[in-house]
PDB file of C-alpha atoms in Angstrom:
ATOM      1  CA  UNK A   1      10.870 -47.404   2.280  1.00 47.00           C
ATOM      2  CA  UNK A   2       8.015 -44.772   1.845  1.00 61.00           C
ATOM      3  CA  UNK A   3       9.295 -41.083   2.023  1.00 56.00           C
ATOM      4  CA  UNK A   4       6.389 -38.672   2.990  1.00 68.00           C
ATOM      5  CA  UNK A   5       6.839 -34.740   3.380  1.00 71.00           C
ATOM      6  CA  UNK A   6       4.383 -32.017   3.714  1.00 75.00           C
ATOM      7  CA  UNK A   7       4.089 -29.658   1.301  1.00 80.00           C
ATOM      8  CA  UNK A   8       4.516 -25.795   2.984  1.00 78.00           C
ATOM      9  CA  UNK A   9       3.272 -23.526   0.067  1.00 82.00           C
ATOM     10  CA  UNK A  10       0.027 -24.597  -2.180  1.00 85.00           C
ATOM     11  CA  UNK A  11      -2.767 -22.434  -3.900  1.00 89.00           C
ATOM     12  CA  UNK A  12      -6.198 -23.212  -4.063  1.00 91.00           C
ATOM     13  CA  UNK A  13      -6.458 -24.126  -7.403  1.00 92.00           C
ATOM     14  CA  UNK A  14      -3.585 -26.749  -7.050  1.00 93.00           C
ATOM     15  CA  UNK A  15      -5.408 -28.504  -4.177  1.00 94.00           C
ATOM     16  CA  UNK A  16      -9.113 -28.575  -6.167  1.00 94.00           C
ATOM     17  CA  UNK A  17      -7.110 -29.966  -9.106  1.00 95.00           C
ATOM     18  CA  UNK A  18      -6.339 -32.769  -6.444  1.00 94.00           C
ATOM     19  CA  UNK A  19      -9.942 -33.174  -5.048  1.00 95.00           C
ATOM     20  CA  UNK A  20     -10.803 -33.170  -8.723  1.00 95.00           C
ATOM     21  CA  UNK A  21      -8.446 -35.952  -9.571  1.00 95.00           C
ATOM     22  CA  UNK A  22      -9.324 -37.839  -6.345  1.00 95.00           C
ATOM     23  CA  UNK A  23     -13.047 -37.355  -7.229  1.00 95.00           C
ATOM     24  CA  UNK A  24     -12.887 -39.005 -10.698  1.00 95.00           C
ATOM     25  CA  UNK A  25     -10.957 -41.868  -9.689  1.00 95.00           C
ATOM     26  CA  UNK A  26     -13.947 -42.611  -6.978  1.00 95.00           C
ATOM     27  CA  UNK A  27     -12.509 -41.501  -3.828  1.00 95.00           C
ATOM     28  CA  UNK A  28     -15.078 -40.841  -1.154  1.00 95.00           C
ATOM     29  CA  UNK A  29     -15.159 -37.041   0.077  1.00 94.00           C
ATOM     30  CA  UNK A  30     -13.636 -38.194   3.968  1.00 94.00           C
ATOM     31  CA  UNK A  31     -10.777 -40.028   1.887  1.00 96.00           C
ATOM     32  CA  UNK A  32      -9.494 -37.221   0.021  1.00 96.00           C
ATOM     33  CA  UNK A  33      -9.839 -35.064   3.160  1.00 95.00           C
ATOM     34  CA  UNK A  34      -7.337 -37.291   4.865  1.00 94.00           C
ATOM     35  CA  UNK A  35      -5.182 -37.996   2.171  1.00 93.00           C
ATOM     36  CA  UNK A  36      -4.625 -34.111   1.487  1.00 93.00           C
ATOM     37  CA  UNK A  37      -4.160 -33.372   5.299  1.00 92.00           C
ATOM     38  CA  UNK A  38      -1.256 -36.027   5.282  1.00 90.00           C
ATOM     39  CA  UNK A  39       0.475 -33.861   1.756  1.00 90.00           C
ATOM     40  CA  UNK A  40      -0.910 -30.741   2.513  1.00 89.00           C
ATOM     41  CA  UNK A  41      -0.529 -30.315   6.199  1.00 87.00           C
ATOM     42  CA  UNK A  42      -3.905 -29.912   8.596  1.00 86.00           C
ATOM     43  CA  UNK A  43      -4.358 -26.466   7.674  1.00 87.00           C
ATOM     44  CA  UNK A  44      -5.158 -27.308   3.827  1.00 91.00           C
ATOM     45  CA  UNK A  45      -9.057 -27.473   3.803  1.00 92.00           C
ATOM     46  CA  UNK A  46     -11.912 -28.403   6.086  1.00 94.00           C
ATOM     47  CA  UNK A  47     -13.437 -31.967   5.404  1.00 95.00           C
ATOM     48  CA  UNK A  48     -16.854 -30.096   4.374  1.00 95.00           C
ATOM     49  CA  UNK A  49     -15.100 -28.154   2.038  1.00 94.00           C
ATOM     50  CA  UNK A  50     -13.540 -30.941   0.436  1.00 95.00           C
ATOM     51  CA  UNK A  51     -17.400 -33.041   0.298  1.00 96.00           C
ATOM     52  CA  UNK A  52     -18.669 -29.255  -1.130  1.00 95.00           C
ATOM     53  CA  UNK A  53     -16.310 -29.233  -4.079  1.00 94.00           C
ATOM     54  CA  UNK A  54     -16.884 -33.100  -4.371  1.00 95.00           C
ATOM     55  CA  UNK A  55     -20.537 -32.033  -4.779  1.00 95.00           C
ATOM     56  CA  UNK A  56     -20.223 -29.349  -7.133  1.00 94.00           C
ATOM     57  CA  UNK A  57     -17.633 -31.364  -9.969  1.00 94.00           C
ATOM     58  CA  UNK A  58     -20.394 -34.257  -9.295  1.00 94.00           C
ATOM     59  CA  UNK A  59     -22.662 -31.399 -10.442  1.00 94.00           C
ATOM     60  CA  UNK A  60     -20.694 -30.782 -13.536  1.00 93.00           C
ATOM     61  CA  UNK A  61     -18.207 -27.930 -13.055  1.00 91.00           C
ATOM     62  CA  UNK A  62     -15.159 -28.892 -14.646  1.00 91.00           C
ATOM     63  CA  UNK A  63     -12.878 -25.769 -13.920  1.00 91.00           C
ATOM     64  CA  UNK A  64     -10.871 -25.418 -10.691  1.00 92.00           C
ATOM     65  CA  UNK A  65     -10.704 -21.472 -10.906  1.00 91.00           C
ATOM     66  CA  UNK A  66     -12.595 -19.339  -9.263  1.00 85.00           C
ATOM     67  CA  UNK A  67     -15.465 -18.020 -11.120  1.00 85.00           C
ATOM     68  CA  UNK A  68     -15.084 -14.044 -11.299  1.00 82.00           C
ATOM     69  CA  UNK A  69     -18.088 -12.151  -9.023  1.00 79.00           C
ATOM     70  CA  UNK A  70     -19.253  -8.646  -9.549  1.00 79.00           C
ATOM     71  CA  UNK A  71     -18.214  -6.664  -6.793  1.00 76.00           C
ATOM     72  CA  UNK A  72     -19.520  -3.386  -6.182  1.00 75.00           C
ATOM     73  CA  UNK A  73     -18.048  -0.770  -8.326  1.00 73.00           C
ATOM     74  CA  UNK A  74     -15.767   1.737  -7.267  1.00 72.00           C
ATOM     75  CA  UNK A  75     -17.490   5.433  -7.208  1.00 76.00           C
ATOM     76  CA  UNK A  76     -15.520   7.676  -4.958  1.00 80.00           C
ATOM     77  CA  UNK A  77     -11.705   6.467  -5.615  1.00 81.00           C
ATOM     78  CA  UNK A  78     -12.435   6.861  -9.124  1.00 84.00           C
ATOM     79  CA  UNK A  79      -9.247   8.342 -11.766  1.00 87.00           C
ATOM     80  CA  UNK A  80     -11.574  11.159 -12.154  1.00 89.00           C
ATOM     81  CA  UNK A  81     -12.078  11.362  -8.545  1.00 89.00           C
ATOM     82  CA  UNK A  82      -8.285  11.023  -7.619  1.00 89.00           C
ATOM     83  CA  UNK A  83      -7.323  13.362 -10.460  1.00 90.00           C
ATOM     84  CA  UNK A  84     -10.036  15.999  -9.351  1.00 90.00           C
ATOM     85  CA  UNK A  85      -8.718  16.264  -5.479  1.00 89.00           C
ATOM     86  CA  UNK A  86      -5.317  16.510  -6.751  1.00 89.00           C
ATOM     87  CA  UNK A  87      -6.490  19.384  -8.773  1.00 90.00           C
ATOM     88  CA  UNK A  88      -8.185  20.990  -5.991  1.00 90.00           C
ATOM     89  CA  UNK A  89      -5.482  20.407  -3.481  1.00 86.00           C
ATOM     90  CA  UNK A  90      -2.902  21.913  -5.892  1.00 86.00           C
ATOM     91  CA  UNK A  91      -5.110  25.151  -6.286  1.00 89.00           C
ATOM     92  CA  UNK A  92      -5.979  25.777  -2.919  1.00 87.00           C
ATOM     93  CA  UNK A  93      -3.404  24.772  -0.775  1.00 81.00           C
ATOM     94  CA  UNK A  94      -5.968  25.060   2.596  1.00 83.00           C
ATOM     95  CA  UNK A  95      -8.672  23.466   0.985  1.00 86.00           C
ATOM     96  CA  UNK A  96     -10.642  21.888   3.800  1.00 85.00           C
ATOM     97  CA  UNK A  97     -11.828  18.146   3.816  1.00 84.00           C
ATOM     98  CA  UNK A  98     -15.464  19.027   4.125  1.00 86.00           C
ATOM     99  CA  UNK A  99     -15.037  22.048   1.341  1.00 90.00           C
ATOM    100  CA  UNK A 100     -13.804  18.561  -1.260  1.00 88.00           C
ATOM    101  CA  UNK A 101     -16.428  15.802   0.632  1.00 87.00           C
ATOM    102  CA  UNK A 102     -19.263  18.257  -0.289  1.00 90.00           C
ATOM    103  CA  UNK A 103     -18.130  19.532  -3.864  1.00 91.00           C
ATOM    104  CA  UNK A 104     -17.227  15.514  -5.361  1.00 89.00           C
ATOM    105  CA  UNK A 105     -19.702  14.035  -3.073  1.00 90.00           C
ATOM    106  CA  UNK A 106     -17.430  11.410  -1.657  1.00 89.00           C
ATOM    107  CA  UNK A 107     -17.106  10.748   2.242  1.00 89.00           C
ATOM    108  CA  UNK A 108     -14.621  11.567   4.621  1.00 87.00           C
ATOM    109  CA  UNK A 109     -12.930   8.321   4.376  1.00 88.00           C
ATOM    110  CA  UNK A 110     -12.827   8.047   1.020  1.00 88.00           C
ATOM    111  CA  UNK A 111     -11.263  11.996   0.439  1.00 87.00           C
ATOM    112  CA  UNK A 112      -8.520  10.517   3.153  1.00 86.00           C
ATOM    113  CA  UNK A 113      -7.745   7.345   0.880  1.00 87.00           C
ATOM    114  CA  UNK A 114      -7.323   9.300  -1.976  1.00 88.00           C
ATOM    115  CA  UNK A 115      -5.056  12.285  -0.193  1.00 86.00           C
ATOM    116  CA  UNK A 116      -3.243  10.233   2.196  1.00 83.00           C
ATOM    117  CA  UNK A 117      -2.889   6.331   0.772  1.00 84.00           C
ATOM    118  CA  UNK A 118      -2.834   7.095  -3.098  1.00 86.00           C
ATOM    119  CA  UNK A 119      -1.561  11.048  -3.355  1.00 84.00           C
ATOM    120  CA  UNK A 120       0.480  10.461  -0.622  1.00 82.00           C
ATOM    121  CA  UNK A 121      -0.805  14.087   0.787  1.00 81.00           C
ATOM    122  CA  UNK A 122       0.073  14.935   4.529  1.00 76.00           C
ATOM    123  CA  UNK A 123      -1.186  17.979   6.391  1.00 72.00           C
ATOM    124  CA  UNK A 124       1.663  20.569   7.148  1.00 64.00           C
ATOM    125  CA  UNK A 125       1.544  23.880   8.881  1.00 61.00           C
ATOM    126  CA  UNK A 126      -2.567  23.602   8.025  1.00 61.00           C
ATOM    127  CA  UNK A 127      -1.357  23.621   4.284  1.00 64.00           C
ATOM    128  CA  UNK A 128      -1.736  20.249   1.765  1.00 64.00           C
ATOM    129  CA  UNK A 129       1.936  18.610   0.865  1.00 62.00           C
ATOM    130  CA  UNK A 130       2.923  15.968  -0.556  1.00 65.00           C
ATOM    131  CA  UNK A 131       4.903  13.567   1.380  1.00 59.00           C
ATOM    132  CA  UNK A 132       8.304  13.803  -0.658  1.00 55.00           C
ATOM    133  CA  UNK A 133       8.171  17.884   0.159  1.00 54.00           C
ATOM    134  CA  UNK A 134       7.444  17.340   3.481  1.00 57.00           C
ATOM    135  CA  UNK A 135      10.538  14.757   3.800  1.00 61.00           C
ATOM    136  CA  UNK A 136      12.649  17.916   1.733  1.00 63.00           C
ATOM    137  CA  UNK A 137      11.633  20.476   4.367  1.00 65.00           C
ATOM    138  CA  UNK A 138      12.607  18.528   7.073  1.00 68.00           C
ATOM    139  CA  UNK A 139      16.356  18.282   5.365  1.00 67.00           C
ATOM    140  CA  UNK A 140      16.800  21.501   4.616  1.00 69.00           C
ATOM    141  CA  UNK A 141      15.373  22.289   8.289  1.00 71.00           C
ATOM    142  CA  UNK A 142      17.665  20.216   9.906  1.00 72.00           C
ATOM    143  CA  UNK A 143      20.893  21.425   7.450  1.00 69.00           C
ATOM    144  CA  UNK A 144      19.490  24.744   8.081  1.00 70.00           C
ATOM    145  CA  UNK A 145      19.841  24.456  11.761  1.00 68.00           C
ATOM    146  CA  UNK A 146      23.638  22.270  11.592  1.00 67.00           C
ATOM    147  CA  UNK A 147      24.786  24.921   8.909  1.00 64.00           C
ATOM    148  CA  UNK A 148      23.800  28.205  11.324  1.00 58.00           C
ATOM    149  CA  UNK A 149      25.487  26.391  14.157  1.00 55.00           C
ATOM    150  CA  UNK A 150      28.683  25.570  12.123  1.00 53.00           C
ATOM    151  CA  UNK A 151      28.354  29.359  10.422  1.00 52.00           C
ATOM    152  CA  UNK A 152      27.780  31.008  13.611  1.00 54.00           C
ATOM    153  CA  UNK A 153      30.944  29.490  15.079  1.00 52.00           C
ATOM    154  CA  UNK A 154      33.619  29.974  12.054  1.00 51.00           C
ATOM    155  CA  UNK A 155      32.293  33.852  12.222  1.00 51.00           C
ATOM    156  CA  UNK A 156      32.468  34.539  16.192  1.00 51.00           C
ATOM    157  CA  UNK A 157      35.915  33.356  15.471  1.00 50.00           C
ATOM    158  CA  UNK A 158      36.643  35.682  12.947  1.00 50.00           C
ATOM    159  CA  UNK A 159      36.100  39.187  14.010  1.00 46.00           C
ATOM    160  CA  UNK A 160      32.908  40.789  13.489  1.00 48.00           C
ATOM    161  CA  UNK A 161      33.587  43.273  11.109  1.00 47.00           C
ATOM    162  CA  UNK A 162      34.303  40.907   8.105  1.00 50.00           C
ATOM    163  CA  UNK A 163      30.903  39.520   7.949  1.00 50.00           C
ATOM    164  CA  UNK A 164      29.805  37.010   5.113  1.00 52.00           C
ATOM    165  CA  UNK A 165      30.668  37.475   1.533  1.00 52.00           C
ATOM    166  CA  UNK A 166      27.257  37.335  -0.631  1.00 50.00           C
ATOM    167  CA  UNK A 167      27.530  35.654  -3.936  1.00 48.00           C
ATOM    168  CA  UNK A 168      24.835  36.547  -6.624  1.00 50.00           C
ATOM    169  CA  UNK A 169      24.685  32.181  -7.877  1.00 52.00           C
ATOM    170  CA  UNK A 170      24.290  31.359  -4.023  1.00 49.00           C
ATOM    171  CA  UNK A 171      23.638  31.121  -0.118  1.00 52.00           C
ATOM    172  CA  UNK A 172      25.913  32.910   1.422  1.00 53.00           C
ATOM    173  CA  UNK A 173      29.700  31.881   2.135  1.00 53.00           C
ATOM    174  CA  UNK A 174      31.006  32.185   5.728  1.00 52.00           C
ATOM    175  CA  UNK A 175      34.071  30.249   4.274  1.00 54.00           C
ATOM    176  CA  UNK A 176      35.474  27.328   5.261  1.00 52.00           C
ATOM    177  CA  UNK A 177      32.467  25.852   5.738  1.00 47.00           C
TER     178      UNK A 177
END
């Protein structure tokens, strides 16, 4: 009895290694089509992909890798680039977008992938913050506002002329709290 499964998970080498192997033993391009759809599952590779690489190992390629390309370069997202806005952002807190565009001569799209995706900057009360402080100042505003609600009703119950004792190390202690 012949067991036959499709295979879920392949890369793209793995499956020119196959047309490869198929190729040298003879096998028409249609042929090898069909015989990875049945392995591979439909979604593998179009039959004029499969006659393409047939072509190009009949042409004498011999590696199943991807050849590298040159890509464009990267100008604006730079280290310099990245480590520059950081430096301006850290000096002048209300730095505008166009006042860093115009001075690095990088677009607006670009100065937002570098504050927003890689610095992880976020705009806050018209002032430059990192993400982290932003995510602290929303604790401490929320404990702020829990703690003066908790404070304010220990002291109403205690009468009004004892007030809070101030320590010199910390916040002040309406004890019990």
């Amino acid at each position: 009895m012949e067991r036959r499964c499709v295979l879920n998970s392949w890369s793209k080498e793995e499956v020119r290694a196959v047309i490869r192997y198929e190729w040298a033993l003879g096998v028409s391009g249609t042929e090898i089509h069909n015989r990875l759809v049945e392995v591979y599952g439909s979604g593998v590779m179009s039959k004029q992909m499969v006659r393409g690489w047939c072509r190009t190992f009949s042409d004498g390629r011999q590696q199943v890798e991807d050849i590298p390309r040159a890509g464009r370069t990267r100008t604006a997202t730079t280290d310099a680039n990245v480590g520059k806005v950081d430096g301006m952002i850290r000096a002048n807190w209300r730095i505008t977008i166009d006042e860093v565009a115009e001075e690095l001569g990088i677009s607006h799209e670009r100065y937002q992938n570098i504050t927003h995706d890689i610095l992880r900057y976020r705009k806050m009360s018209a002032r430059w913050q990192q993400g982290l402080l932003i995510f602290n100042k929303v604790l401490y505003a929320i404990y702020a506002a829990v703690g003066f609600s908790i404070n304010r009703s220990i002291h109403t119950r205690r009468s009004i002329s004892s007030g809070p004792s101030v320590d010199k190390q910390g916040p002040p202690d309406w004890g019990g709290v």
